[in-house]
């Protein structure tokens, strides 16, 4: 079992930046991919970005490509999501996830989920 704890959410204005953090603990050796998802009010949870455990491969949703950057620090078991040029449509609860396969993440399926951190972007 892997435990994930997110932090760094908040209320910002359009155009601002935020960095989300996710601390992983437990059986982290079983993780192949770490990812960020988000869920806006009244909408389904959606994929945002993912990174493999070595950090050599990243994938982004089209809606955040070029604005968001996912990264990780294996020594600290941390995953980050740097969000720049934020838009009101980026508002939602952001969740950290851990998975053994990439294909599962694209189906919004993960082995572990964090509790979420709220991001609100005002216009």
PDB file of C-alpha atoms in Angstrom:
ATOM      1  CA  UNK A   1       0.000   0.000   0.000  1.00  0.00           C
ATOM      2  CA  UNK A   2       1.188   3.495  -0.899  1.00  0.00           C
ATOM      3  CA  UNK A   3       0.072   6.579   0.979  1.00  0.00           C
ATOM      4  CA  UNK A   4      -0.106   9.915  -0.826  1.00  0.00           C
ATOM      5  CA  UNK A   5      -0.535  13.373   0.706  1.00  0.00           C
ATOM      6  CA  UNK A   6      -1.008  16.478  -1.441  1.00  0.00           C
ATOM      7  CA  UNK A   7      -0.343  20.078  -0.488  1.00  0.00           C
ATOM      8  CA  UNK A   8       0.038  23.477  -2.104  1.00  0.00           C
ATOM      9  CA  UNK A   9      -3.453  24.307  -3.310  1.00  0.00           C
ATOM     10  CA  UNK A  10      -5.010  27.707  -2.841  1.00  0.00           C
ATOM     11  CA  UNK A  11      -6.853  30.668  -4.314  1.00  0.00           C
ATOM     12  CA  UNK A  12      -5.042  32.555  -7.067  1.00  0.00           C
ATOM     13  CA  UNK A  13      -5.868  34.913  -9.906  1.00  0.00           C
ATOM     14  CA  UNK A  14      -5.792  34.074 -13.588  1.00  0.00           C
ATOM     15  CA  UNK A  15      -2.234  34.174 -14.885  1.00  0.00           C
ATOM     16  CA  UNK A  16      -0.695  33.287 -11.534  1.00  0.00           C
ATOM     17  CA  UNK A  17       1.355  30.195 -10.706  1.00  0.00           C
ATOM     18  CA  UNK A  18       1.071  27.472  -8.082  1.00  0.00           C
ATOM     19  CA  UNK A  19       3.144  24.429  -7.227  1.00  0.00           C
ATOM     20  CA  UNK A  20       1.440  21.345  -5.870  1.00  0.00           C
ATOM     21  CA  UNK A  21       3.378  18.737  -3.929  1.00  0.00           C
ATOM     22  CA  UNK A  22       2.663  15.081  -3.261  1.00  0.00           C
ATOM     23  CA  UNK A  23       4.482  13.083  -0.613  1.00  0.00           C
ATOM     24  CA  UNK A  24       4.556   9.321  -1.140  1.00  0.00           C
ATOM     25  CA  UNK A  25       5.235   6.759   1.569  1.00  0.00           C
ATOM     26  CA  UNK A  26       4.840   3.043   2.093  1.00  0.00           C
ATOM     27  CA  UNK A  27       5.517   0.485  -0.647  1.00  0.00           C
ATOM     28  CA  UNK A  28       6.820   3.056  -3.132  1.00  0.00           C
ATOM     29  CA  UNK A  29       8.981   0.417  -4.831  1.00  0.00           C
ATOM     30  CA  UNK A  30       5.789  -0.949  -6.385  1.00  0.00           C
ATOM     31  CA  UNK A  31       5.038   2.312  -8.210  1.00  0.00           C
ATOM     32  CA  UNK A  32       5.828   2.715 -11.903  1.00  0.00           C
ATOM     33  CA  UNK A  33       3.919   5.919 -12.590  1.00  0.00           C
ATOM     34  CA  UNK A  34       2.899   8.960 -10.575  1.00  0.00           C
ATOM     35  CA  UNK A  35       0.190  11.269 -11.824  1.00  0.00           C
ATOM     36  CA  UNK A  36      -1.989  14.262 -11.164  1.00  0.00           C
ATOM     37  CA  UNK A  37      -5.711  14.329 -11.804  1.00  0.00           C
ATOM     38  CA  UNK A  38      -8.273  17.033 -11.211  1.00  0.00           C
ATOM     39  CA  UNK A  39     -11.990  17.225 -10.695  1.00  0.00           C
ATOM     40  CA  UNK A  40     -14.023  20.355 -11.214  1.00  0.00           C
ATOM     41  CA  UNK A  41     -17.396  20.780  -9.480  1.00  0.00           C
ATOM     42  CA  UNK A  42     -20.035  18.714 -11.249  1.00  0.00           C
ATOM     43  CA  UNK A  43     -17.554  17.099 -13.588  1.00  0.00           C
ATOM     44  CA  UNK A  44     -15.744  13.787 -13.775  1.00  0.00           C
ATOM     45  CA  UNK A  45     -12.181  13.360 -12.596  1.00  0.00           C
ATOM     46  CA  UNK A  46      -9.754  13.948 -15.462  1.00  0.00           C
ATOM     47  CA  UNK A  47      -6.130  13.178 -16.196  1.00  0.00           C
ATOM     48  CA  UNK A  48      -3.691  16.095 -15.976  1.00  0.00           C
ATOM     49  CA  UNK A  49      -0.151  14.741 -16.148  1.00  0.00           C
ATOM     50  CA  UNK A  50       1.958  11.708 -15.388  1.00  0.00           C
ATOM     51  CA  UNK A  51       5.628  10.837 -14.930  1.00  0.00           C
ATOM     52  CA  UNK A  52       7.343   7.481 -14.735  1.00  0.00           C
ATOM     53  CA  UNK A  53       9.326   6.561 -11.660  1.00  0.00           C
ATOM     54  CA  UNK A  54      12.707   7.311 -13.229  1.00  0.00           C
ATOM     55  CA  UNK A  55      11.461  10.684 -14.428  1.00  0.00           C
ATOM     56  CA  UNK A  56      12.448   9.974 -18.009  1.00  0.00           C
ATOM     57  CA  UNK A  57       8.936  10.024 -19.451  1.00  0.00           C
ATOM     58  CA  UNK A  58       6.134  12.551 -18.989  1.00  0.00           C
ATOM     59  CA  UNK A  59       2.697  12.886 -20.555  1.00  0.00           C
ATOM     60  CA  UNK A  60       0.303  15.827 -20.318  1.00  0.00           C
ATOM     61  CA  UNK A  61      -3.319  16.481 -21.073  1.00  0.00           C
ATOM     62  CA  UNK A  62      -3.735  18.775 -24.068  1.00  0.00           C
ATOM     63  CA  UNK A  63      -5.420  21.364 -21.870  1.00  0.00           C
ATOM     64  CA  UNK A  64      -2.311  21.870 -19.718  1.00  0.00           C
ATOM     65  CA  UNK A  65       0.482  21.146 -22.203  1.00  0.00           C
ATOM     66  CA  UNK A  66       3.017  23.960 -22.139  1.00  0.00           C
ATOM     67  CA  UNK A  67       1.649  25.466 -18.909  1.00  0.00           C
ATOM     68  CA  UNK A  68       2.068  22.669 -16.365  1.00  0.00           C
ATOM     69  CA  UNK A  69       5.192  20.688 -15.530  1.00  0.00           C
ATOM     70  CA  UNK A  70       5.278  17.448 -13.565  1.00  0.00           C
ATOM     71  CA  UNK A  71       8.490  16.461 -11.829  1.00  0.00           C
ATOM     72  CA  UNK A  72       9.690  14.203  -9.044  1.00  0.00           C
ATOM     73  CA  UNK A  73      12.403  13.884  -6.452  1.00  0.00           C
ATOM     74  CA  UNK A  74      13.046  10.196  -5.852  1.00  0.00           C
ATOM     75  CA  UNK A  75      15.337  10.854  -2.908  1.00  0.00           C
ATOM     76  CA  UNK A  76      12.455  12.540  -1.099  1.00  0.00           C
ATOM     77  CA  UNK A  77       9.636  10.444  -2.602  1.00  0.00           C
ATOM     78  CA  UNK A  78       8.001  13.662  -3.774  1.00  0.00           C
ATOM     79  CA  UNK A  79       6.080  14.535  -6.921  1.00  0.00           C
ATOM     80  CA  UNK A  80       5.369  18.093  -7.978  1.00  0.00           C
ATOM     81  CA  UNK A  81       3.051  19.869 -10.371  1.00  0.00           C
ATOM     82  CA  UNK A  82       4.186  23.334 -11.368  1.00  0.00           C
ATOM     83  CA  UNK A  83       1.203  25.207 -12.762  1.00  0.00           C
ATOM     84  CA  UNK A  84       1.825  28.425 -14.671  1.00  0.00           C
ATOM     85  CA  UNK A  85      -0.489  30.778 -16.518  1.00  0.00           C
ATOM     86  CA  UNK A  86      -3.439  29.459 -14.568  1.00  0.00           C
ATOM     87  CA  UNK A  87      -6.922  29.873 -16.006  1.00  0.00           C
ATOM     88  CA  UNK A  88     -10.326  29.816 -14.297  1.00  0.00           C
ATOM     89  CA  UNK A  89     -11.002  26.494 -16.028  1.00  0.00           C
ATOM     90  CA  UNK A  90      -8.099  24.991 -14.070  1.00  0.00           C
ATOM     91  CA  UNK A  91     -10.198  25.300 -10.919  1.00  0.00           C
ATOM     92  CA  UNK A  92     -10.871  22.023  -9.123  1.00  0.00           C
ATOM     93  CA  UNK A  93      -9.658  19.486  -6.624  1.00  0.00           C
ATOM     94  CA  UNK A  94      -6.272  18.109  -7.613  1.00  0.00           C
ATOM     95  CA  UNK A  95      -5.402  14.536  -6.743  1.00  0.00           C
ATOM     96  CA  UNK A  96      -2.079  12.747  -6.685  1.00  0.00           C
ATOM     97  CA  UNK A  97      -2.142   9.134  -7.843  1.00  0.00           C
ATOM     98  CA  UNK A  98       0.202   6.175  -8.037  1.00  0.00           C
ATOM     99  CA  UNK A  99      -0.117   3.304 -10.479  1.00  0.00           C
ATOM    100  CA  UNK A 100       1.736   0.278 -11.748  1.00  0.00           C
ATOM    101  CA  UNK A 101       0.705   0.808 -15.372  1.00  0.00           C
ATOM    102  CA  UNK A 102       0.311   3.837 -17.643  1.00  0.00           C
ATOM    103  CA  UNK A 103      -2.746   2.354 -19.322  1.00  0.00           C
ATOM    104  CA  UNK A 104      -4.654   2.294 -16.046  1.00  0.00           C
ATOM    105  CA  UNK A 105      -3.981   5.978 -15.426  1.00  0.00           C
ATOM    106  CA  UNK A 106      -5.484   6.930 -18.775  1.00  0.00           C
ATOM    107  CA  UNK A 107      -8.619   5.083 -17.656  1.00  0.00           C
ATOM    108  CA  UNK A 108      -8.567   7.133 -14.415  1.00  0.00           C
ATOM    109  CA  UNK A 109      -7.669   4.019 -12.469  1.00  0.00           C
ATOM    110  CA  UNK A 110      -4.888   4.077  -9.884  1.00  0.00           C
ATOM    111  CA  UNK A 111      -3.561   1.886  -7.132  1.00  0.00           C
ATOM    112  CA  UNK A 112      -3.447   4.744  -4.638  1.00  0.00           C
ATOM    113  CA  UNK A 113      -5.038   8.191  -4.400  1.00  0.00           C
ATOM    114  CA  UNK A 114      -4.334  11.169  -2.218  1.00  0.00           C
ATOM    115  CA  UNK A 115      -7.061  13.089  -0.430  1.00  0.00           C
ATOM    116  CA  UNK A 116      -6.885  16.040  -2.831  1.00  0.00           C
ATOM    117  CA  UNK A 117      -5.971  19.700  -2.612  1.00  0.00           C
ATOM    118  CA  UNK A 118      -8.216  22.491  -3.836  1.00  0.00           C
ATOM    119  CA  UNK A 119      -7.159  24.973  -6.493  1.00  0.00           C
ATOM    120  CA  UNK A 120      -9.337  27.970  -7.264  1.00  0.00           C
ATOM    121  CA  UNK A 121      -8.454  30.374 -10.053  1.00  0.00           C
ATOM    122  CA  UNK A 122     -10.417  33.609 -10.146  1.00  0.00           C
ATOM    123  CA  UNK A 123     -10.846  35.657 -13.309  1.00  0.00           C
TER     124      UNK A 123
END
